[in-house]
Coordinates of N, CA and C and ligand atoms in Angstrom, one line a residue:
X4 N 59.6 81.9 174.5 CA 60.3 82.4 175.7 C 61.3 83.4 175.4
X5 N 61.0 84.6 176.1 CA 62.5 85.7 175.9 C 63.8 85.5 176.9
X6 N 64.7 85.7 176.7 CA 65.6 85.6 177.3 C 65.4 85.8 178.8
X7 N 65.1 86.8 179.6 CA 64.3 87.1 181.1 C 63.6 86.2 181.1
X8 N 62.5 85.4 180.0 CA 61.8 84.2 180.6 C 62.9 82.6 181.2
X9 N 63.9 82.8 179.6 CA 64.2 81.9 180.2 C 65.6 81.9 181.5
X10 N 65.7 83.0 182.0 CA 66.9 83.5 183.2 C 65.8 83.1 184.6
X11 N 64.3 83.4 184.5 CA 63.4 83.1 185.7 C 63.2 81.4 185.5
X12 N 63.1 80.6 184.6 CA 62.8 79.2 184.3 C 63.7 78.7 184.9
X13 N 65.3 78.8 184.8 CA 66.4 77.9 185.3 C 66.3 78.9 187.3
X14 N 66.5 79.8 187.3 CA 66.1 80.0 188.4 C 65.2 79.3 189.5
X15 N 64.1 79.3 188.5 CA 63.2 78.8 189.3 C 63.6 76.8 189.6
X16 N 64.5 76.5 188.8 CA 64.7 75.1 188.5 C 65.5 74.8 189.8
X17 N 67.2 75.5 190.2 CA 67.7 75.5 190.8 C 66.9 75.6 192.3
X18 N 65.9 76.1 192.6 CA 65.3 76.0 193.9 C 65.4 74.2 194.7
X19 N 65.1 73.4 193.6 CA 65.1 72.0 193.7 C 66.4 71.9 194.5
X20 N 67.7 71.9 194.3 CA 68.8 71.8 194.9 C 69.0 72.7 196.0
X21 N 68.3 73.3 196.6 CA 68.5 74.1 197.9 C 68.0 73.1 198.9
X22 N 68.8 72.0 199.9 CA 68.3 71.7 201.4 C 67.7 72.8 202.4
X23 N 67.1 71.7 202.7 CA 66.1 72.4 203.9 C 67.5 72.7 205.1
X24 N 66.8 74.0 205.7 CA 67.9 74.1 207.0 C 69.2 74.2 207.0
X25 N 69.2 75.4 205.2 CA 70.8 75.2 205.0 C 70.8 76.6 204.7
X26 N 72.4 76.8 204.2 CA 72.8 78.5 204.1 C 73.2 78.2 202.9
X27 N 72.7 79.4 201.6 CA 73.0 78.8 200.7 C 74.0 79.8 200.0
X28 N 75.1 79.6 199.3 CA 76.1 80.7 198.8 C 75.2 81.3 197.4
X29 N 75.3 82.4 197.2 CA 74.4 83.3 196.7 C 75.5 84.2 195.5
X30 N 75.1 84.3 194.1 CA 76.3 84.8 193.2 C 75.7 86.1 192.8
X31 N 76.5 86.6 191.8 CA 75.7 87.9 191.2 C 75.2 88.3 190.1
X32 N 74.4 88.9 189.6 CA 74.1 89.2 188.2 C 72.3 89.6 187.8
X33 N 72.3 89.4 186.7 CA 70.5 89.6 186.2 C 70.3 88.0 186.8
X34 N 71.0 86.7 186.3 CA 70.1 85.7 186.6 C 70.1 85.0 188.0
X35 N 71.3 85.8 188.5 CA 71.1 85.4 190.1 C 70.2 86.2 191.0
X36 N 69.9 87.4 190.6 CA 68.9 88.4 191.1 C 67.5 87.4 190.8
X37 N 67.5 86.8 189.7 CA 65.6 86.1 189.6 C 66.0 84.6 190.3
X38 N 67.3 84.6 190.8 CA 67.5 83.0 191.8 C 67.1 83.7 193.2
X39 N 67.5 85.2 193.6 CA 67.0 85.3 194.7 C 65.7 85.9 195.0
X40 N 64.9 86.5 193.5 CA 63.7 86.5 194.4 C 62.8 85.0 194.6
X41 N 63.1 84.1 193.6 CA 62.7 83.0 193.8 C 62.8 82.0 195.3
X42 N 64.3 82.6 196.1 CA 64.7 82.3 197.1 C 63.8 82.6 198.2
X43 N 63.5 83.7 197.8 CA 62.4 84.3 198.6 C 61.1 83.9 198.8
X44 N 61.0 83.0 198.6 CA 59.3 82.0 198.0 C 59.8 81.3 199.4
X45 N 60.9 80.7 199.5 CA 61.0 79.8 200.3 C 61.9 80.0 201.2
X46 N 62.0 81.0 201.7 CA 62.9 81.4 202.9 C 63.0 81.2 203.8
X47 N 61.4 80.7 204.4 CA 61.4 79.8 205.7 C 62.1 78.5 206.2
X48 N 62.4 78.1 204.8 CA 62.8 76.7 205.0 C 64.5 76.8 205.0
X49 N 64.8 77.9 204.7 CA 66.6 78.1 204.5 C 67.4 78.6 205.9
X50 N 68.2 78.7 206.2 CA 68.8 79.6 207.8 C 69.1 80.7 207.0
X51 N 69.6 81.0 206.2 CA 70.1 82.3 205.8 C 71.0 82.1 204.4
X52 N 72.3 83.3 204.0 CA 72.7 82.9 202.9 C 74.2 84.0 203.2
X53 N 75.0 83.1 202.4 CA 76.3 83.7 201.9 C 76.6 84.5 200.5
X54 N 76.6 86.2 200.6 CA 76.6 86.9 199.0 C 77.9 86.8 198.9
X55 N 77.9 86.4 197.4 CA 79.1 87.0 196.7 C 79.3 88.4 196.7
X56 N 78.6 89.5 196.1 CA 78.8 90.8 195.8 C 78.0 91.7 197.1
X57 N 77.9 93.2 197.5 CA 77.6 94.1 198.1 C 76.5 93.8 197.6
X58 N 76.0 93.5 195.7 CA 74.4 94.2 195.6 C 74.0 93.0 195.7
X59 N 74.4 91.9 195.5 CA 73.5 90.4 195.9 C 73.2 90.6 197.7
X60 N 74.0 91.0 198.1 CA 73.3 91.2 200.1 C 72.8 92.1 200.0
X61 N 72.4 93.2 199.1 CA 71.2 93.7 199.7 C 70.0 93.9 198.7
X62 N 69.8 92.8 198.2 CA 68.7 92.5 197.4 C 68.3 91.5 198.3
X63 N 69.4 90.3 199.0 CA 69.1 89.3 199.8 C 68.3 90.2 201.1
X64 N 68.8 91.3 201.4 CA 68.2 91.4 202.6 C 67.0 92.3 202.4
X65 N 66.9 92.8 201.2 CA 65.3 93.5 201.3 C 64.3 92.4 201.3
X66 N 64.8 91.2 200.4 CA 63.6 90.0 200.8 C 63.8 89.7 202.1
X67 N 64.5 89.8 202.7 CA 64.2 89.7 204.3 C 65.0 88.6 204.5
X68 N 66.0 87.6 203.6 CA 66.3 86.7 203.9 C 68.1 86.8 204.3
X69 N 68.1 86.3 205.9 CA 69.3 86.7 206.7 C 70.6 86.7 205.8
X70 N 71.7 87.8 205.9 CA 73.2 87.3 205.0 C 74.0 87.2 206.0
X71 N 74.8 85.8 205.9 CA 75.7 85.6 206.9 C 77.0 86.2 206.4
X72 N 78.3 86.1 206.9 CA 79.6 86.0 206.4 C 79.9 84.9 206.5
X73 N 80.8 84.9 205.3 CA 81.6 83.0 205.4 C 82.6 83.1 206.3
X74 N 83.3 83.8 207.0 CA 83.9 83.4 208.2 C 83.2 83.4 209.0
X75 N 81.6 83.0 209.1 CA 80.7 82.3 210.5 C 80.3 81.2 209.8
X76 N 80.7 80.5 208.7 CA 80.0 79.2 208.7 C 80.9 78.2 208.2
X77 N 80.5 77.4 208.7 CA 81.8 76.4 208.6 C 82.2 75.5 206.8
X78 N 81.1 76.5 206.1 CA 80.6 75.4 205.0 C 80.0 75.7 204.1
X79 N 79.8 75.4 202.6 CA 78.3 75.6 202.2 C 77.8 74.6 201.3
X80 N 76.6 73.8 201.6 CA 76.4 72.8 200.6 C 75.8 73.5 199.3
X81 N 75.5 74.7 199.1 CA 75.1 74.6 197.6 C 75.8 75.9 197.1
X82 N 76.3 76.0 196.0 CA 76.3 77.6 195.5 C 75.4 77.5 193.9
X83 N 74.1 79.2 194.1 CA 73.7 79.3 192.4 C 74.8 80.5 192.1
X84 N 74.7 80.6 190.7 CA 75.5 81.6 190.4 C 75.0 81.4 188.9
X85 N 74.8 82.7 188.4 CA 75.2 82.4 186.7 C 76.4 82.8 185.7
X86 N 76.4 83.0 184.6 CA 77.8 83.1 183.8 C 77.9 83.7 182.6
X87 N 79.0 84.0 182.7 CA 79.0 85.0 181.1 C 79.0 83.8 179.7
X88 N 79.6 83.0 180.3 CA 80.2 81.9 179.1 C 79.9 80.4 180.2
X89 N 79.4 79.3 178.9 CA 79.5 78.1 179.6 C 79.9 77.4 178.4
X90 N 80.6 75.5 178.9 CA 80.6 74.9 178.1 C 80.0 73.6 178.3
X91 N 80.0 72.5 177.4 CA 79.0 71.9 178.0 C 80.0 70.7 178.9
X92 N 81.1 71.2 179.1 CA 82.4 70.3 180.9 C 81.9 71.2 181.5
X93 N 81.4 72.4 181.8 CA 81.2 72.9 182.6 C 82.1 74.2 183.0
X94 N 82.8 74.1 182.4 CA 83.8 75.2 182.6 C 83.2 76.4 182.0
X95 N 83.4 77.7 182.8 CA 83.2 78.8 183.0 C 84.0 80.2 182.7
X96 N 83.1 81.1 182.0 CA 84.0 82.5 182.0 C 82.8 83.6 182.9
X97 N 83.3 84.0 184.1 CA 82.7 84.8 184.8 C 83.3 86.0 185.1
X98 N 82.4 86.9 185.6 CA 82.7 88.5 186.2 C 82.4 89.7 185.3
X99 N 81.8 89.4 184.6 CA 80.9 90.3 183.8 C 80.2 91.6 184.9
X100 N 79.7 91.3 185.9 CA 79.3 92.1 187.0 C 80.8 92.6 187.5
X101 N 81.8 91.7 187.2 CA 82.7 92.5 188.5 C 83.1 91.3 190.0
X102 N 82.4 90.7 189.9 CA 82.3 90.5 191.2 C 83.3 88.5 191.3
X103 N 83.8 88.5 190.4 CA 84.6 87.2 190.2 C 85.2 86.4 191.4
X104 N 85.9 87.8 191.8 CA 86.8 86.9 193.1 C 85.9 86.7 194.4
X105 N 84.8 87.1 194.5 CA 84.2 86.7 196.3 C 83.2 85.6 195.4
X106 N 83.0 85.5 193.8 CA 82.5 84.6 193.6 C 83.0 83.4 193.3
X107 N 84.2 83.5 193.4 CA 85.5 81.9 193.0 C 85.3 81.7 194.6
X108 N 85.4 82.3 195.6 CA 85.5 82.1 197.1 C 84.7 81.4 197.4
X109 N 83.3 82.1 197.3 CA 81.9 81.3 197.6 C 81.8 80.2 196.9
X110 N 82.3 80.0 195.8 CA 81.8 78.8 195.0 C 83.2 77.6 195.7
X111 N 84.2 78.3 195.9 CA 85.0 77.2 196.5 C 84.8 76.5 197.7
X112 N 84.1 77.2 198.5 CA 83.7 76.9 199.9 C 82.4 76.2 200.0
X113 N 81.8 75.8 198.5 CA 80.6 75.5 198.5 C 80.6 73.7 197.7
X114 N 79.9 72.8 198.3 CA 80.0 71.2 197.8 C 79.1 71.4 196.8
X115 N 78.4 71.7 196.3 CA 77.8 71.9 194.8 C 77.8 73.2 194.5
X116 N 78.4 73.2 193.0 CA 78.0 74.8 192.2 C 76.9 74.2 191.2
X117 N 75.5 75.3 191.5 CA 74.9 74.7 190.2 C 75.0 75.8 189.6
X118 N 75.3 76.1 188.5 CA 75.3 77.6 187.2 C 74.0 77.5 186.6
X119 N 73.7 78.5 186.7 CA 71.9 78.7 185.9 C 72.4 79.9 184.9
X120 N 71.7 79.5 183.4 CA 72.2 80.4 182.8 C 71.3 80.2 181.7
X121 N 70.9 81.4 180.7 CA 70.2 81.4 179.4 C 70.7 80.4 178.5
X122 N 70.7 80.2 177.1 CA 71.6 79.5 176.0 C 72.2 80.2 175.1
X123 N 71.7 81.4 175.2 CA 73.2 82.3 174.5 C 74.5 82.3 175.6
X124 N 74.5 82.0 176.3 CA 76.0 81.7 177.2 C 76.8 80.3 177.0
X125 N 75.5 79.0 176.3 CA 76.5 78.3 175.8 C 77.4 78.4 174.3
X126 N 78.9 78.2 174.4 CA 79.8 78.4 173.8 C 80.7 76.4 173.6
X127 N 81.0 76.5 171.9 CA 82.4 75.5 172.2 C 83.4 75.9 172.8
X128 N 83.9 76.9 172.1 CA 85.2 77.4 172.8 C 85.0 78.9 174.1
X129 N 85.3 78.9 175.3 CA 85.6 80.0 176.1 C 86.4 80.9 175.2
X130 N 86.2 82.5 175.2 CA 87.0 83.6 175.2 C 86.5 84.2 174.0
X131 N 85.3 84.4 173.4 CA 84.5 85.2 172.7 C 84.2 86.7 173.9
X132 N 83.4 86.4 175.0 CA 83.1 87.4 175.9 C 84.3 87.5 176.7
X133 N 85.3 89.0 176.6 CA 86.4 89.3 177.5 C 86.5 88.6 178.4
X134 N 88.2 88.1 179.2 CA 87.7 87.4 180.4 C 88.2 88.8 181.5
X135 N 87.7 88.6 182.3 CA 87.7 90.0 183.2 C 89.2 88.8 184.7
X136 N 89.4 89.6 184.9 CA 90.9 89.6 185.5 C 90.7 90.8 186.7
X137 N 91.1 90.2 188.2 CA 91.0 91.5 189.2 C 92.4 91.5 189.7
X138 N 92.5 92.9 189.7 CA 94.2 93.2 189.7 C 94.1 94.4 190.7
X139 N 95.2 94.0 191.8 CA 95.7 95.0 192.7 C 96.2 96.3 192.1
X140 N 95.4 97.6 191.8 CA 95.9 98.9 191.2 C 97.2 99.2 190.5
X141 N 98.2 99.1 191.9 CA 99.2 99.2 191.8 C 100.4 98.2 190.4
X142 N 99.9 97.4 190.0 CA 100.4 96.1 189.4 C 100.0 96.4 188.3
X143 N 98.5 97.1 187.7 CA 97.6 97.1 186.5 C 98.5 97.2 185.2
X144 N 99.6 97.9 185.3 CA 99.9 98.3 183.9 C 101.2 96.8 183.9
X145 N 101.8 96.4 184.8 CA 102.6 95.4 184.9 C 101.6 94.2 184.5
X146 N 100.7 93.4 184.9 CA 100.3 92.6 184.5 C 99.6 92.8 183.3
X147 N 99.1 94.0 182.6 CA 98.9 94.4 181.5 C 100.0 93.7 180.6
X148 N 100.8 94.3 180.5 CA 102.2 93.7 179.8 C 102.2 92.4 179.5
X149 N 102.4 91.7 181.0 CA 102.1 90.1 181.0 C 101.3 89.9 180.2
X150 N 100.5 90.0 180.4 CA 99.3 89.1 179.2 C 99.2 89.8 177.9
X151 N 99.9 91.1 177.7 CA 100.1 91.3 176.0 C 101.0 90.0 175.5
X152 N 102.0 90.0 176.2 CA 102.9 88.8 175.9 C 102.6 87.9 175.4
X153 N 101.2 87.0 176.2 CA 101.2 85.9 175.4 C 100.0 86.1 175.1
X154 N 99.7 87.1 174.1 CA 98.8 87.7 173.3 C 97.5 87.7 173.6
X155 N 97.0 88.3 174.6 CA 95.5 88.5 174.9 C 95.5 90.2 174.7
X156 N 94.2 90.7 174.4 CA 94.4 92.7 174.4 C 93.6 92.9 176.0
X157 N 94.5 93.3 176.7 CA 93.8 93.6 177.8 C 93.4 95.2 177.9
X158 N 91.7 94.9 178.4 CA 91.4 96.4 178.1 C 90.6 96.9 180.0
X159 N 91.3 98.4 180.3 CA 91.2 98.2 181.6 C 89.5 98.5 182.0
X160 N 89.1 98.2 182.4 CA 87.6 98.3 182.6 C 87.2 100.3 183.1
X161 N 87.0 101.1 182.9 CA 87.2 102.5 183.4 C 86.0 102.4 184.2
X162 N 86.4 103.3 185.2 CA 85.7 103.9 186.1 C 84.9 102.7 187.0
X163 N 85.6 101.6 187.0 CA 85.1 100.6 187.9 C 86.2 99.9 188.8
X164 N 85.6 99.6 190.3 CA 86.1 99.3 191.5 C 85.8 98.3 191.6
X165 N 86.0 96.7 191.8 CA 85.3 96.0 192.8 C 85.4 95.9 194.4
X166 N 84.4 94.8 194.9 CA 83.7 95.2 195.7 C 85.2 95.0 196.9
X167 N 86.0 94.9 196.1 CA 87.3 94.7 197.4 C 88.7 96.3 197.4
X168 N 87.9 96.8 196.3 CA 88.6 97.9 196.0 C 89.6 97.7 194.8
X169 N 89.8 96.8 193.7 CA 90.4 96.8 193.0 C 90.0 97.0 191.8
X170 N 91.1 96.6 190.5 CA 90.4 97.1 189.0 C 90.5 96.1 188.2
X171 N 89.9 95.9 186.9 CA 89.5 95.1 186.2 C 90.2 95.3 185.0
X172 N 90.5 94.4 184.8 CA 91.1 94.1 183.1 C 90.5 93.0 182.4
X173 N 89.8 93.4 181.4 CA 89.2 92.5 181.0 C 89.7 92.3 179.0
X174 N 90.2 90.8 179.1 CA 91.3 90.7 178.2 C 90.4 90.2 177.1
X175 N 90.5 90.8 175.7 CA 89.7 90.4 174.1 C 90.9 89.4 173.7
X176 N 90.3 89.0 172.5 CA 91.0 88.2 171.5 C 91.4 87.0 171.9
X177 N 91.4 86.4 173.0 CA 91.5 84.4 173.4 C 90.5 83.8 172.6
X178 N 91.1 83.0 172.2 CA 90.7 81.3 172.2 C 91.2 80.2 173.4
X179 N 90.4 80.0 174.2 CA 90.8 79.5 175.3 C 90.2 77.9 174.7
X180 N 91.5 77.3 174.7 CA 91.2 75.8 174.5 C 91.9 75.0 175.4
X181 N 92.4 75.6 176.3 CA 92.8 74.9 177.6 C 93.0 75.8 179.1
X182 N 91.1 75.9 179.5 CA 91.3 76.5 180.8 C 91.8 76.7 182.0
X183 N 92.1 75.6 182.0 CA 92.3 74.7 183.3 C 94.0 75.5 183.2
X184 N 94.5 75.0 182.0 CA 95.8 75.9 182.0 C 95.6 77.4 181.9
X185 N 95.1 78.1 181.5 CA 95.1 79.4 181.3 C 94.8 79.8 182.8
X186 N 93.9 79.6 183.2 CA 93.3 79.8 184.8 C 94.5 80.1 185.5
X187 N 95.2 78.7 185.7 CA 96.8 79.1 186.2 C 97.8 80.2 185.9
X188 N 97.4 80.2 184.9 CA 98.8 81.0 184.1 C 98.6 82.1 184.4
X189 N 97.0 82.8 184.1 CA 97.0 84.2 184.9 C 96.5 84.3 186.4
X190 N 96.9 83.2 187.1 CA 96.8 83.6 188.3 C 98.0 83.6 188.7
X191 N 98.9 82.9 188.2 CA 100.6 83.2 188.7 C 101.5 84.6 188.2
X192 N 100.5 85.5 187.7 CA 101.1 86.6 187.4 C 100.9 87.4 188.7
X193 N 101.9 88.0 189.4 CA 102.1 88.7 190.9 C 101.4 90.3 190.4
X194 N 100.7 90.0 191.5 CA 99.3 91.2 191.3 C 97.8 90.8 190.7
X195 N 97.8 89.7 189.8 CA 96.2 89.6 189.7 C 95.6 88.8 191.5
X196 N 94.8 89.0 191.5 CA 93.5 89.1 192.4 C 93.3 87.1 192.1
X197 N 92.7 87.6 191.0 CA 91.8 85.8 190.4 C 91.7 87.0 189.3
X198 N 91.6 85.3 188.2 CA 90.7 85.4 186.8 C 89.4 85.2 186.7
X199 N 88.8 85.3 186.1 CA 87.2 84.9 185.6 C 86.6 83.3 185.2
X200 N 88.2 83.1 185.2 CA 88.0 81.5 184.6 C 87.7 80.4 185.6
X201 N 86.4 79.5 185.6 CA 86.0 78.5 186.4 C 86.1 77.6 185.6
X202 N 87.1 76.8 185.6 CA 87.6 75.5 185.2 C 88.1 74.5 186.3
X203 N 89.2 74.8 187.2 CA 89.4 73.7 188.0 C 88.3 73.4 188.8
X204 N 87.8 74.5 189.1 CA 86.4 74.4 189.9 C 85.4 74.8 189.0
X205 N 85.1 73.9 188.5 CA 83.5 74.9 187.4 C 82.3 74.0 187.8
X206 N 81.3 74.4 187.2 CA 80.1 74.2 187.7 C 80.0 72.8 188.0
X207 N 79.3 71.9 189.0 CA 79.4 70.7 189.2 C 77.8 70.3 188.2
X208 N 76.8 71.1 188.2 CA 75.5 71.2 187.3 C 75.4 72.5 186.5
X209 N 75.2 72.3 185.6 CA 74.6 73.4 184.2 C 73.0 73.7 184.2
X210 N 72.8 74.5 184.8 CA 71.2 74.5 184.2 C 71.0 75.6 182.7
X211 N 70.6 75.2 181.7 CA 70.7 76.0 180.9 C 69.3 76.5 180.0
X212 N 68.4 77.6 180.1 CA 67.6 77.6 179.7 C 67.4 78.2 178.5
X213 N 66.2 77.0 177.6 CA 66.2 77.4 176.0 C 64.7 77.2 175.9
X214 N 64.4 77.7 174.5 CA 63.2 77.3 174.7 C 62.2 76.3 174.5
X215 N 63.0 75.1 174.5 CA 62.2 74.0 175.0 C 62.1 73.7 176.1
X216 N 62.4 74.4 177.3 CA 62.5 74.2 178.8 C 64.1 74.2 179.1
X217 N 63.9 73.7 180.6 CA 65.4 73.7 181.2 C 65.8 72.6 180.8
X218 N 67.3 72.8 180.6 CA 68.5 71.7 179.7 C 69.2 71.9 181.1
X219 N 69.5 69.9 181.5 CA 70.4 70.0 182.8 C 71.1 69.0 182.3
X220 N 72.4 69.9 182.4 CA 73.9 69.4 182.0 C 75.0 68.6 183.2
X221 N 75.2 67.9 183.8 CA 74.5 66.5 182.7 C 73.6 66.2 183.4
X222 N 73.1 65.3 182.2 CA 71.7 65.1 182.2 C 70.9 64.2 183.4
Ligands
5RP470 C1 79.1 88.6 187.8 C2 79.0 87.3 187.0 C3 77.6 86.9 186.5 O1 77.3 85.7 186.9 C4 77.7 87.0 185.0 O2 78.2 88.3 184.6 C5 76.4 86.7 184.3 O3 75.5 87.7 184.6 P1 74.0 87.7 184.0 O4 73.3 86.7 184.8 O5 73.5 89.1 184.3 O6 74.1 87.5 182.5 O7 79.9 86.6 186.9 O8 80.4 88.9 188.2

């Protein structure tokens, strides 16, 4: 199995966890793109769905399957999503695409996160893959600083916007051995947006595919 095999195999696993007659929150990337055409198999059975990113709604809507806004729904029982970094608590380094903060949103607003992800994303330690950081323009070279301080290299992402109009700092050199703290720490810097880091809220399920099949964490 090549890596794309195994990004369609946990994809296609995650369908199991979609209720009937539900809206499902929808993330971004290569392996959430093979969670929504998979989605598309069974779209009759869903009301519609909530994107994280600009390009997840409109890959959702060329399959034809409705995008709501989460200020019209009161809820979401499932969110897929996949990740740059997993561990096996479940904690997360995301935004590799960019798209972090409408994905910490959706996943907040959602009563299961299941993460579907290859097994080169499982990691012991978080902070090998940069953690990306969304920062109000104006603030970039200020919270730059900040986090030189307590020693991360923050490098600014060029020529990229997200989808809210802001920019990206995406910080090298962590050893993150306490996310749950770090999560905090760079979100109480005045001007970041959100971090990348899904720890207090991290995946409730792991689907992680290798090539012995899907590995579901926990088991
Ligand atoms: C986008 C993300 C993605 O989930 C993450 O980058 C993984 O992407 P891929 O499935 O393409 O490896 O957080 O912001």
């Amino acid at each position: 199995m090549n890596q794309d095999e195994m990004k369609k195999a946990v994809a296609h696993a995650a369908l199991e966890f979609v209720p009937t007659g539900s809206i499902i929150g929808v993330g971004t990337g290569s392996t959430a793109n093979f969670f929504i055409d998979e989605l598309a198999t069974i779209k009759s059975r869903i009301d519609g769905a909530v994107a994280s990113s600009v390009a997840t709604a409109e890959r959702l809507k060329r399959h034809g399957i409705p995008v709501l806004d989460l200020n019209d729904v009161s809820g979401l029982g499932l969110y897929v999503d996949g990740a740059d970094e997993a561990t096996v608590h479940r904690a997360l380094v995301k935004g590799g695409g960019g798209a972090l903060t409408r994905e910490k949103i959706v996943a907040a607003a959602s009563k299961t996160f299941v993460c579907i992800c290859d097994e080169s994303k499982l990691v012991d330690v978080l902070g090998r893959f940069p953690l990306p950081v969304e920062v109000i323009p104006m603030a970039r070279s200020f919270v730059a600083r900040e986090i030189v301080a307590f020693g991360g290299r923050p490098e600014l992402r060029k020529g990229f916007k997200t989808d809210n109009g802001n920019e990206i700092l995406d910080i090298h050199g962590l050893t993150i051995t306490d996310p749950v703290g770090l999560e905090e720490r760079l979100n109480h810097i005045t001007g970041v947006v959100t971090n990348g880091l899904f720890a207090r809220r991290g995946a409730d399920i792991l689907l992680l595919g290798t090539r012995q099949g899907v590995r579901r964490i926990p088991a």
